[in-house]
Amino acid sequence: MPHFIDFASVGKPALRAILDAAHARKAARRNADGSAWPKGRADADALLAGHVLAMIFERPSTRTRFSFDMGMRQLGGSAIVTTSTEMQLGRGETVADTARVLGRFVDAVMLRTASHATLIELADAAPVPVINGLSDISHPCQVLADIMTFEERSRRPVEGSCWAWLGDGNNMANSLIEAASVLNFDLRLGVPHGYDPDNGVLATACARGAAIDLVRSANDAVDCADVVVTDTWLSMGQDHAKEKLAAMLPFQVNAALMARAGQDAMFMHCLPAHRGEEVTDEVLDGPASAAWDEAENRLHVQKAILLWCLGAL
Ligand code: CP
Ligand code: NVA
């Protein structure tokens, strides 16, 4: 079953095909004069006509929710959106039983979950493809959109580029580590002691021969970076912790840090941003920021992921 749970199981050739399709489909939604199509108009080939995606959210979402829903519409299909608390899941029906039943109604399921184990349980039992819409461990749809954004802005493939991650070793950091090891780009992680990424994810990526360095200084992390990436210091479900915020402060992405990275370096943030914490307004709203393209590219990359999952790529 072609689930989209992590990068390693999808593999490099399929990831390349997904990225190429995302670039091509985005370009195809522009007229010759450069004007964009109405956002709700289906793509000319409407490859997923008649297909339905179920989306289940255990956590809040703006980008993931709207981009998947619009993506299905543009592919000619539709989506059903719900929270886990509105389903029998919230009253104790097992994840596996839910998967079996959903497979009788819909063509694919996207889950945003507080526990990666739930995602695996769903995928193991589902007779239809399952897509990881963020877990406590990873956020591959977002990282693939980041890679698409890098290729679009720099006009070169991601292979051989150099990325710097600043701040918390969270789900986004884990997916970036995995992406670096599968798609062959360099990654420097500037992360304070005590907030490292997942050990297993890091060890597996290094065993694959990835060029990944864990450094303890923001300046060391961004030297020579083509892309500087950060994310919230407190992910969904984490309590406000003064101690953590204090440890993160030296890793804030501000104008001085971007200057150190170099004139052509771009800034990325998956959003939502906590302005004045992990990033300053000056950087997020400045010319190096690719954050808004990154958000838009969730739509384009996820359409290609859906096509791959449903055998239409
Ligand atoms: N970046 C991202 O996944 O945003 P949402 O939480 O709004 O979906
Ligand atoms: N690390 C963040 C990402 C949000 C899209 C979180 O898990 O809340």
mmCIF file of C-alpha atoms and ligand atoms in Angstrom:
data_model
loop_
_atom_site.group_PDB
_atom_site.id
_atom_site.type_symbol
_atom_site.label_atom_id
_atom_site.label_comp_id
_atom_site.label_asym_id
_atom_site.label_seq_id
_atom_site.Cartn_x
_atom_site.Cartn_y
_atom_site.Cartn_z
ATOM 1 C CA MET A 1 0.000 0.000 0.000
ATOM 2 C CA PRO A 2 1.587 3.361 -1.008
ATOM 3 C CA HIS A 3 1.319 5.170 2.336
ATOM 4 C CA PHE A 4 3.037 8.555 2.702
ATOM 5 C CA ILE A 5 4.304 8.252 6.276
ATOM 6 C CA ASP A 6 8.021 8.983 5.938
ATOM 7 C CA PHE A 7 10.589 9.662 3.207
ATOM 8 C CA ALA A 8 12.605 6.457 3.466
ATOM 9 C CA SER A 9 9.649 4.175 2.731
ATOM 10 C CA VAL A 10 8.580 6.297 -0.257
ATOM 11 C CA GLY A 11 12.134 6.331 -1.644
ATOM 12 C CA LYS A 12 14.146 8.786 -3.697
ATOM 13 C CA PRO A 13 12.748 8.042 -7.211
ATOM 14 C CA ALA A 14 9.147 8.475 -6.060
ATOM 15 C CA LEU A 15 10.021 11.627 -4.100
ATOM 16 C CA ARG A 16 11.686 13.056 -7.234
ATOM 17 C CA ALA A 17 8.591 12.194 -9.289
ATOM 18 C CA ILE A 18 6.343 13.855 -6.678
ATOM 19 C CA LEU A 19 8.464 17.030 -6.685
ATOM 20 C CA ASP A 20 8.527 17.171 -10.495
ATOM 21 C CA ALA A 21 4.751 16.742 -10.661
ATOM 22 C CA ALA A 22 4.260 19.466 -8.040
ATOM 23 C CA HIS A 23 6.380 21.961 -10.029
ATOM 24 C CA ALA A 24 4.628 21.059 -13.306
ATOM 25 C CA ARG A 25 1.083 21.220 -11.892
ATOM 26 C CA LYS A 26 1.753 24.568 -10.231
ATOM 27 C CA ALA A 27 3.034 25.992 -13.539
ATOM 28 C CA ALA A 28 0.053 24.554 -15.436
ATOM 29 C CA ARG A 29 -2.363 26.643 -13.342
ATOM 30 C CA ARG A 30 -1.089 29.885 -14.896
ATOM 31 C CA ASN A 31 -2.312 31.435 -18.145
ATOM 32 C CA ALA A 32 0.127 32.501 -20.860
ATOM 33 C CA ASP A 33 -0.092 36.118 -19.592
ATOM 34 C CA GLY A 34 1.041 34.964 -16.112
ATOM 35 C CA SER A 35 -2.377 35.333 -14.461
ATOM 36 C CA ALA A 36 -3.468 32.543 -12.112
ATOM 37 C CA TRP A 37 -6.492 30.297 -12.565
ATOM 38 C CA PRO A 38 -9.388 30.680 -10.106
ATOM 39 C CA LYS A 39 -8.330 28.614 -7.086
ATOM 40 C CA GLY A 40 -11.350 26.325 -7.122
ATOM 41 C CA ARG A 41 -11.121 25.365 -10.805
ATOM 42 C CA ALA A 42 -10.112 21.742 -11.364
ATOM 43 C CA ASP A 43 -6.862 20.923 -13.184
ATOM 44 C CA ALA A 44 -7.387 20.190 -16.888
ATOM 45 C CA ASP A 45 -6.909 16.428 -16.375
ATOM 46 C CA ALA A 46 -8.869 16.201 -13.058
ATOM 47 C CA LEU A 47 -7.125 12.898 -12.364
ATOM 48 C CA LEU A 48 -8.853 12.216 -9.042
ATOM 49 C CA ALA A 49 -12.412 12.847 -10.229
ATOM 50 C CA GLY A 50 -14.775 10.827 -8.046
ATOM 51 C CA HIS A 51 -12.119 10.218 -5.350
ATOM 52 C CA VAL A 52 -12.592 11.193 -1.697
ATOM 53 C CA LEU A 53 -9.963 11.923 0.970
ATOM 54 C CA ALA A 54 -10.836 11.640 4.687
ATOM 55 C CA MET A 55 -8.922 14.023 6.951
ATOM 56 C CA ILE A 56 -8.789 13.383 10.693
ATOM 57 C CA PHE A 57 -7.339 16.007 13.018
ATOM 58 C CA GLU A 58 -6.271 15.319 16.604
ATOM 59 C CA ARG A 59 -4.513 18.708 16.589
ATOM 60 C CA PRO A 60 -5.434 22.141 15.171
ATOM 61 C CA SER A 61 -4.453 23.092 11.620
ATOM 62 C CA THR A 62 -4.800 25.906 9.116
ATOM 63 C CA ARG A 63 -2.396 25.099 6.250
ATOM 64 C CA THR A 64 -2.739 21.313 6.255
ATOM 65 C CA ARG A 65 -6.499 21.436 6.389
ATOM 66 C CA PHE A 66 -7.050 24.015 3.650
ATOM 67 C CA SER A 67 -4.284 22.804 1.322
ATOM 68 C CA PHE A 68 -5.448 19.172 1.302
ATOM 69 C CA ASP A 69 -9.093 20.183 0.830
ATOM 70 C CA MET A 70 -8.254 22.581 -2.013
ATOM 71 C CA GLY A 71 -5.836 20.023 -3.453
ATOM 72 C CA MET A 72 -8.576 17.385 -3.709
ATOM 73 C CA ARG A 73 -10.927 19.929 -5.337
ATOM 74 C CA GLN A 74 -8.279 20.886 -7.906
ATOM 75 C CA LEU A 75 -7.693 17.198 -8.687
ATOM 76 C CA GLY A 76 -11.421 16.808 -9.322
ATOM 77 C CA GLY A 77 -12.165 14.962 -6.066
ATOM 78 C CA SER A 78 -13.397 15.994 -2.629
ATOM 79 C CA ALA A 79 -12.532 15.739 1.071
ATOM 80 C CA ILE A 80 -14.307 14.979 4.337
ATOM 81 C CA VAL A 81 -12.758 16.798 7.316
ATOM 82 C CA THR A 82 -13.293 15.806 10.941
ATOM 83 C CA THR A 83 -11.636 15.800 14.346
ATOM 84 C CA SER A 84 -10.974 12.551 16.182
ATOM 85 C CA THR A 85 -13.194 13.690 19.080
ATOM 86 C CA GLU A 86 -16.192 13.921 16.722
ATOM 87 C CA MET A 87 -15.690 10.279 15.685
ATOM 88 C CA GLN A 88 -16.213 7.023 17.586
ATOM 89 C CA LEU A 89 -12.400 7.059 17.910
ATOM 90 C CA GLY A 90 -12.999 9.605 20.668
ATOM 91 C CA ARG A 91 -15.187 7.046 22.502
ATOM 92 C CA GLY A 92 -12.658 4.256 22.285
ATOM 93 C CA GLU A 93 -13.264 2.531 18.936
ATOM 94 C CA THR A 94 -9.848 1.177 18.032
ATOM 95 C CA VAL A 95 -7.679 2.858 15.437
ATOM 96 C CA ALA A 96 -7.466 -0.391 13.458
ATOM 97 C CA ASP A 97 -11.255 -0.833 13.343
ATOM 98 C CA THR A 98 -11.629 2.799 12.283
ATOM 99 C CA ALA A 99 -9.123 2.191 9.472
ATOM 100 C CA ARG A 100 -11.003 -0.877 8.206
ATOM 101 C CA VAL A 101 -14.306 1.020 8.128
ATOM 102 C CA LEU A 102 -12.923 4.190 6.514
ATOM 103 C CA GLY A 103 -11.416 2.004 3.790
ATOM 104 C CA ARG A 104 -14.980 1.013 2.798
ATOM 105 C CA PHE A 105 -16.001 4.663 2.279
ATOM 106 C CA VAL A 106 -13.029 6.718 1.100
ATOM 107 C CA ASP A 107 -10.034 6.356 -1.203
ATOM 108 C CA ALA A 108 -7.335 7.740 1.132
ATOM 109 C CA VAL A 109 -6.969 8.967 4.713
ATOM 110 C CA MET A 110 -4.864 11.836 6.074
ATOM 111 C CA LEU A 111 -4.213 11.878 9.816
ATOM 112 C CA ARG A 112 -2.744 14.596 12.044
ATOM 113 C CA THR A 113 -1.952 12.904 15.331
ATOM 114 C CA ALA A 114 -0.379 13.541 18.725
ATOM 115 C CA SER A 115 1.221 10.088 18.632
ATOM 116 C CA HIS A 116 3.160 8.586 15.735
ATOM 117 C CA ALA A 117 2.130 5.107 16.955
ATOM 118 C CA THR A 118 -1.491 5.961 16.052
ATOM 119 C CA LEU A 119 -0.430 6.758 12.491
ATOM 120 C CA ILE A 120 1.381 3.438 12.165
ATOM 121 C CA GLU A 121 -1.581 1.551 13.632
ATOM 122 C CA LEU A 122 -3.908 3.250 11.126
ATOM 123 C CA ALA A 123 -1.613 2.548 8.178
ATOM 124 C CA ASP A 124 -1.099 -1.100 9.178
ATOM 125 C CA ALA A 125 -4.849 -1.760 9.152
ATOM 126 C CA ALA A 126 -6.016 0.582 6.375
ATOM 127 C CA PRO A 127 -6.945 -0.936 3.008
ATOM 128 C CA VAL A 128 -6.338 2.518 1.442
ATOM 129 C CA PRO A 129 -3.293 4.858 1.453
ATOM 130 C CA VAL A 130 -2.621 6.828 4.652
ATOM 131 C CA ILE A 131 -0.869 10.223 4.645
ATOM 132 C CA ASN A 132 1.049 11.691 7.598
ATOM 133 C CA GLY A 133 -0.388 15.168 8.166
ATOM 134 C CA LEU A 134 2.004 15.719 11.122
ATOM 135 C CA SER A 135 2.795 13.593 14.142
ATOM 136 C CA ASP A 136 4.857 14.201 17.260
ATOM 137 C CA ILE A 137 7.768 12.599 15.358
ATOM 138 C CA SER A 138 7.533 13.954 11.814
ATOM 139 C CA HIS A 139 5.957 16.324 9.287
ATOM 140 C CA PRO A 140 7.027 15.075 5.850
ATOM 141 C CA CYS A 141 4.368 16.920 3.781
ATOM 142 C CA GLN A 142 5.717 20.231 5.101
ATOM 143 C CA VAL A 143 9.363 19.357 4.508
ATOM 144 C CA LEU A 144 8.612 18.262 0.932
ATOM 145 C CA ALA A 145 6.909 21.635 0.367
ATOM 146 C CA ASP A 146 10.046 23.321 1.759
ATOM 147 C CA ILE A 147 12.205 21.384 -0.701
ATOM 148 C CA MET A 148 9.898 22.339 -3.572
ATOM 149 C CA THR A 149 10.184 25.974 -2.470
ATOM 150 C CA PHE A 150 13.984 25.787 -2.389
ATOM 151 C CA GLU A 151 14.089 24.355 -5.929
ATOM 152 C CA GLU A 152 11.624 26.947 -7.200
ATOM 153 C CA ARG A 153 13.455 29.961 -5.753
ATOM 154 C CA SER A 154 17.020 28.797 -6.395
ATOM 155 C CA ARG A 155 16.226 27.138 -9.756
ATOM 156 C CA ARG A 156 18.373 24.147 -8.870
ATOM 157 C CA PRO A 157 17.711 20.676 -7.486
ATOM 158 C CA VAL A 158 17.937 20.153 -3.744
ATOM 159 C CA GLU A 159 20.804 17.638 -4.072
ATOM 160 C CA GLY A 160 24.056 19.155 -2.843
ATOM 161 C CA SER A 161 22.464 22.221 -1.219
ATOM 162 C CA CYS A 162 23.219 23.161 2.387
ATOM 163 C CA TRP A 163 20.486 23.698 4.979
ATOM 164 C CA ALA A 164 20.701 25.015 8.554
ATOM 165 C CA TRP A 165 18.074 24.123 11.154
ATOM 166 C CA LEU A 166 17.845 26.426 14.186
ATOM 167 C CA GLY A 167 16.138 25.793 17.528
ATOM 168 C CA ASP A 168 14.119 22.847 18.762
ATOM 169 C CA GLY A 169 14.908 19.289 17.618
ATOM 170 C CA ASN A 170 11.213 18.683 16.911
ATOM 171 C CA ASN A 171 9.051 16.864 14.333
ATOM 172 C CA MET A 172 10.097 19.283 11.565
ATOM 173 C CA ALA A 173 13.786 18.793 12.395
ATOM 174 C CA ASN A 174 13.315 15.002 12.296
ATOM 175 C CA SER A 175 11.727 15.119 8.834
ATOM 176 C CA LEU A 176 14.438 17.461 7.543
ATOM 177 C CA ILE A 177 17.087 15.011 8.796
ATOM 178 C CA GLU A 178 15.366 12.139 7.023
ATOM 179 C CA ALA A 179 14.956 14.193 3.835
ATOM 180 C CA ALA A 180 18.656 15.139 3.843
ATOM 181 C CA SER A 181 19.622 11.482 4.045
ATOM 182 C CA VAL A 182 17.258 10.330 1.273
ATOM 183 C CA LEU A 183 17.551 13.310 -1.126
ATOM 184 C CA ASN A 184 21.265 13.930 -0.467
ATOM 185 C CA PHE A 185 21.654 17.454 0.820
ATOM 186 C CA ASP A 186 23.809 18.753 3.683
ATOM 187 C CA LEU A 187 22.235 19.706 7.001
ATOM 188 C CA ARG A 188 23.611 21.512 10.019
ATOM 189 C CA LEU A 189 21.468 21.458 13.133
ATOM 190 C CA GLY A 190 21.968 24.333 15.582
ATOM 191 C CA VAL A 191 20.161 22.950 18.617
ATOM 192 C CA PRO A 192 20.752 23.654 22.328
ATOM 193 C CA HIS A 193 21.732 20.806 24.684
ATOM 194 C CA GLY A 194 18.730 18.865 25.912
ATOM 195 C CA TYR A 195 16.550 19.535 22.849
ATOM 196 C CA ASP A 196 18.121 17.217 20.275
ATOM 197 C CA PRO A 197 16.125 15.604 17.465
ATOM 198 C CA ASP A 198 14.953 12.011 17.786
ATOM 199 C CA ASN A 199 17.991 9.740 18.347
ATOM 200 C CA GLY A 200 16.636 6.964 16.158
ATOM 201 C CA VAL A 201 15.901 9.303 13.237
ATOM 202 C CA LEU A 202 19.393 10.829 13.492
ATOM 203 C CA ALA A 203 21.136 7.463 13.792
ATOM 204 C CA THR A 204 19.259 6.003 10.810
ATOM 205 C CA ALA A 205 20.068 9.044 8.659
ATOM 206 C CA CYS A 206 23.756 8.917 9.605
ATOM 207 C CA ALA A 207 23.860 5.176 8.878
ATOM 208 C CA ARG A 208 22.542 6.021 5.394
ATOM 209 C CA GLY A 209 25.660 8.194 4.984
ATOM 210 C CA ALA A 210 23.958 11.572 5.414
ATOM 211 C CA ALA A 211 26.084 14.732 5.815
ATOM 212 C CA ILE A 212 24.503 15.936 9.060
ATOM 213 C CA ASP A 213 26.249 17.934 11.815
ATOM 214 C CA LEU A 214 24.819 18.737 15.212
ATOM 215 C CA VAL A 215 26.335 22.007 16.467
ATOM 216 C CA ARG A 216 25.621 24.055 19.578
ATOM 217 C CA SER A 217 26.065 27.534 18.131
ATOM 218 C CA ALA A 218 23.682 29.372 15.805
ATOM 219 C CA ASN A 219 26.576 31.070 13.992
ATOM 220 C CA ASP A 220 28.285 27.747 13.279
ATOM 221 C CA ALA A 221 25.016 26.301 12.006
ATOM 222 C CA VAL A 222 24.312 28.988 9.402
ATOM 223 C CA ASP A 223 27.817 29.410 7.931
ATOM 224 C CA CYS A 224 27.472 28.700 4.191
ATOM 225 C CA ALA A 225 23.781 27.741 4.463
ATOM 226 C CA ASP A 226 21.640 28.107 1.342
ATOM 227 C CA VAL A 227 18.548 27.828 3.531
ATOM 228 C CA VAL A 228 18.006 28.809 7.174
ATOM 229 C CA VAL A 229 14.974 27.048 8.704
ATOM 230 C CA THR A 230 13.324 27.335 12.068
ATOM 231 C CA ASP A 231 10.025 26.494 13.760
ATOM 232 C CA THR A 232 8.149 27.284 16.944
ATOM 233 C CA TRP A 233 10.035 26.549 20.181
ATOM 234 C CA LEU A 234 6.867 25.049 21.682
ATOM 235 C CA SER A 235 5.106 22.530 19.475
ATOM 236 C CA MET A 236 1.415 21.643 19.778
ATOM 237 C CA GLY A 237 0.761 19.835 23.034
ATOM 238 C CA GLN A 238 3.869 21.243 24.782
ATOM 239 C CA ASP A 239 3.400 23.427 27.838
ATOM 240 C CA HIS A 240 4.845 26.904 28.102
ATOM 241 C CA ALA A 241 8.296 26.293 29.606
ATOM 242 C CA LYS A 242 10.445 29.273 30.646
ATOM 243 C CA GLU A 243 13.534 27.078 30.822
ATOM 244 C CA LYS A 244 13.111 25.884 27.233
ATOM 245 C CA LEU A 245 12.524 29.393 25.877
ATOM 246 C CA ALA A 246 15.708 30.594 27.621
ATOM 247 C CA ALA A 247 17.746 27.768 26.068
ATOM 248 C CA MET A 248 16.323 28.574 22.617
ATOM 249 C CA LEU A 249 16.923 32.335 22.699
ATOM 250 C CA PRO A 250 20.514 32.215 21.276
ATOM 251 C CA PHE A 251 19.068 30.307 18.279
ATOM 252 C CA GLN A 252 16.609 33.019 17.249
ATOM 253 C CA VAL A 253 16.733 33.793 13.518
ATOM 254 C CA ASN A 254 17.281 37.548 13.261
ATOM 255 C CA ALA A 255 18.877 39.911 10.743
ATOM 256 C CA ALA A 256 22.366 39.455 12.221
ATOM 257 C CA LEU A 257 22.146 35.674 11.875
ATOM 258 C CA MET A 258 20.817 35.898 8.306
ATOM 259 C CA ALA A 259 23.698 38.261 7.432
ATOM 260 C CA ARG A 260 26.089 35.609 8.686
ATOM 261 C CA ALA A 261 24.442 33.025 6.408
ATOM 262 C CA GLY A 262 25.142 35.126 3.333
ATOM 263 C CA GLN A 263 23.348 37.369 0.878
ATOM 264 C CA ASP A 264 21.636 34.639 -1.121
ATOM 265 C CA ALA A 265 20.450 32.519 1.814
ATOM 266 C CA MET A 266 16.703 32.065 2.023
ATOM 267 C CA PHE A 267 14.663 31.807 5.212
ATOM 268 C CA MET A 268 11.979 29.194 5.779
ATOM 269 C CA HIS A 269 9.387 28.595 8.483
ATOM 270 C CA CYS A 270 6.555 26.059 8.278
ATOM 271 C CA LEU A 271 4.243 28.462 10.190
ATOM 272 C CA PRO A 272 2.509 29.258 12.447
ATOM 273 C CA ALA A 273 5.323 31.624 13.560
ATOM 274 C CA HIS A 274 5.777 33.092 17.009
ATOM 275 C CA ARG A 275 7.065 36.480 15.942
ATOM 276 C CA GLY A 276 9.768 37.826 18.237
ATOM 277 C CA GLU A 277 10.596 34.341 19.532
ATOM 278 C CA GLU A 278 12.143 31.931 16.999
ATOM 279 C CA VAL A 279 12.133 34.592 14.245
ATOM 280 C CA THR A 280 11.995 38.381 14.127
ATOM 281 C CA ASP A 281 9.472 40.324 12.010
ATOM 282 C CA GLU A 282 12.366 41.734 10.015
ATOM 283 C CA VAL A 283 13.383 38.274 8.777
ATOM 284 C CA LEU A 284 9.915 36.736 8.368
ATOM 285 C CA ASP A 285 8.655 39.748 6.401
ATOM 286 C CA GLY A 286 11.977 40.458 4.690
ATOM 287 C CA PRO A 287 13.215 39.696 1.170
ATOM 288 C CA ALA A 288 14.957 36.436 2.149
ATOM 289 C CA SER A 289 11.735 34.946 3.528
ATOM 290 C CA ALA A 290 10.216 32.124 1.496
ATOM 291 C CA ALA A 291 7.612 31.395 4.179
ATOM 292 C CA TRP A 292 4.568 32.441 2.144
ATOM 293 C CA ASP A 293 5.628 30.487 -0.952
ATOM 294 C CA GLU A 294 6.304 27.564 1.370
ATOM 295 C CA ALA A 295 2.734 27.737 2.670
ATOM 296 C CA GLU A 296 1.319 27.879 -0.877
ATOM 297 C CA ASN A 297 3.492 24.983 -1.974
ATOM 298 C CA ARG A 298 1.810 22.709 0.570
ATOM 299 C CA LEU A 299 -1.080 22.677 -1.917
ATOM 300 C CA HIS A 300 1.034 21.796 -4.948
ATOM 301 C CA VAL A 301 3.216 19.173 -3.281
ATOM 302 C CA GLN A 302 0.267 17.463 -1.590
ATOM 303 C CA LYS A 303 -1.627 17.201 -4.873
ATOM 304 C CA ALA A 304 1.369 15.270 -6.215
ATOM 305 C CA ILE A 305 1.506 13.143 -3.030
ATOM 306 C CA LEU A 306 -2.196 12.310 -3.456
ATOM 307 C CA LEU A 307 -1.626 11.332 -7.084
ATOM 308 C CA TRP A 308 1.286 9.089 -6.069
ATOM 309 C CA CYS A 309 -0.708 7.459 -3.266
ATOM 310 C CA LEU A 310 -3.624 6.777 -5.618
ATOM 311 C CA GLY A 311 -1.492 5.376 -8.441
ATOM 312 C CA ALA A 312 -2.083 8.342 -10.755
ATOM 313 C CA LEU A 313 1.482 9.703 -11.007
HETATM 314 N N1 CP B 1 2.679 24.113 8.773
HETATM 315 C C1 CP B 1 1.526 23.492 9.121
HETATM 316 O O1 CP B 1 1.422 22.262 9.114
HETATM 317 O O2 CP B 1 0.531 24.352 9.446
HETATM 318 P P1 CP B 1 -0.878 23.966 10.100
HETATM 319 O O3 CP B 1 -0.589 23.512 11.513
HETATM 320 O O4 CP B 1 -1.658 25.234 10.047
HETATM 321 O O5 CP B 1 -1.494 22.866 9.297
HETATM 322 N N1 NVA B 2 6.528 21.725 15.338
HETATM 323 C C1 NVA B 2 5.218 22.294 15.129
HETATM 324 C C2 NVA B 2 4.860 22.273 13.693
HETATM 325 C C3 NVA B 2 3.550 22.940 13.359
HETATM 326 C C4 NVA B 2 3.173 22.875 11.920
HETATM 327 C C5 NVA B 2 4.193 21.551 15.957
HETATM 328 O O1 NVA B 2 4.245 20.314 15.998
HETATM 329 O O2 NVA B 2 3.352 22.200 16.572
#
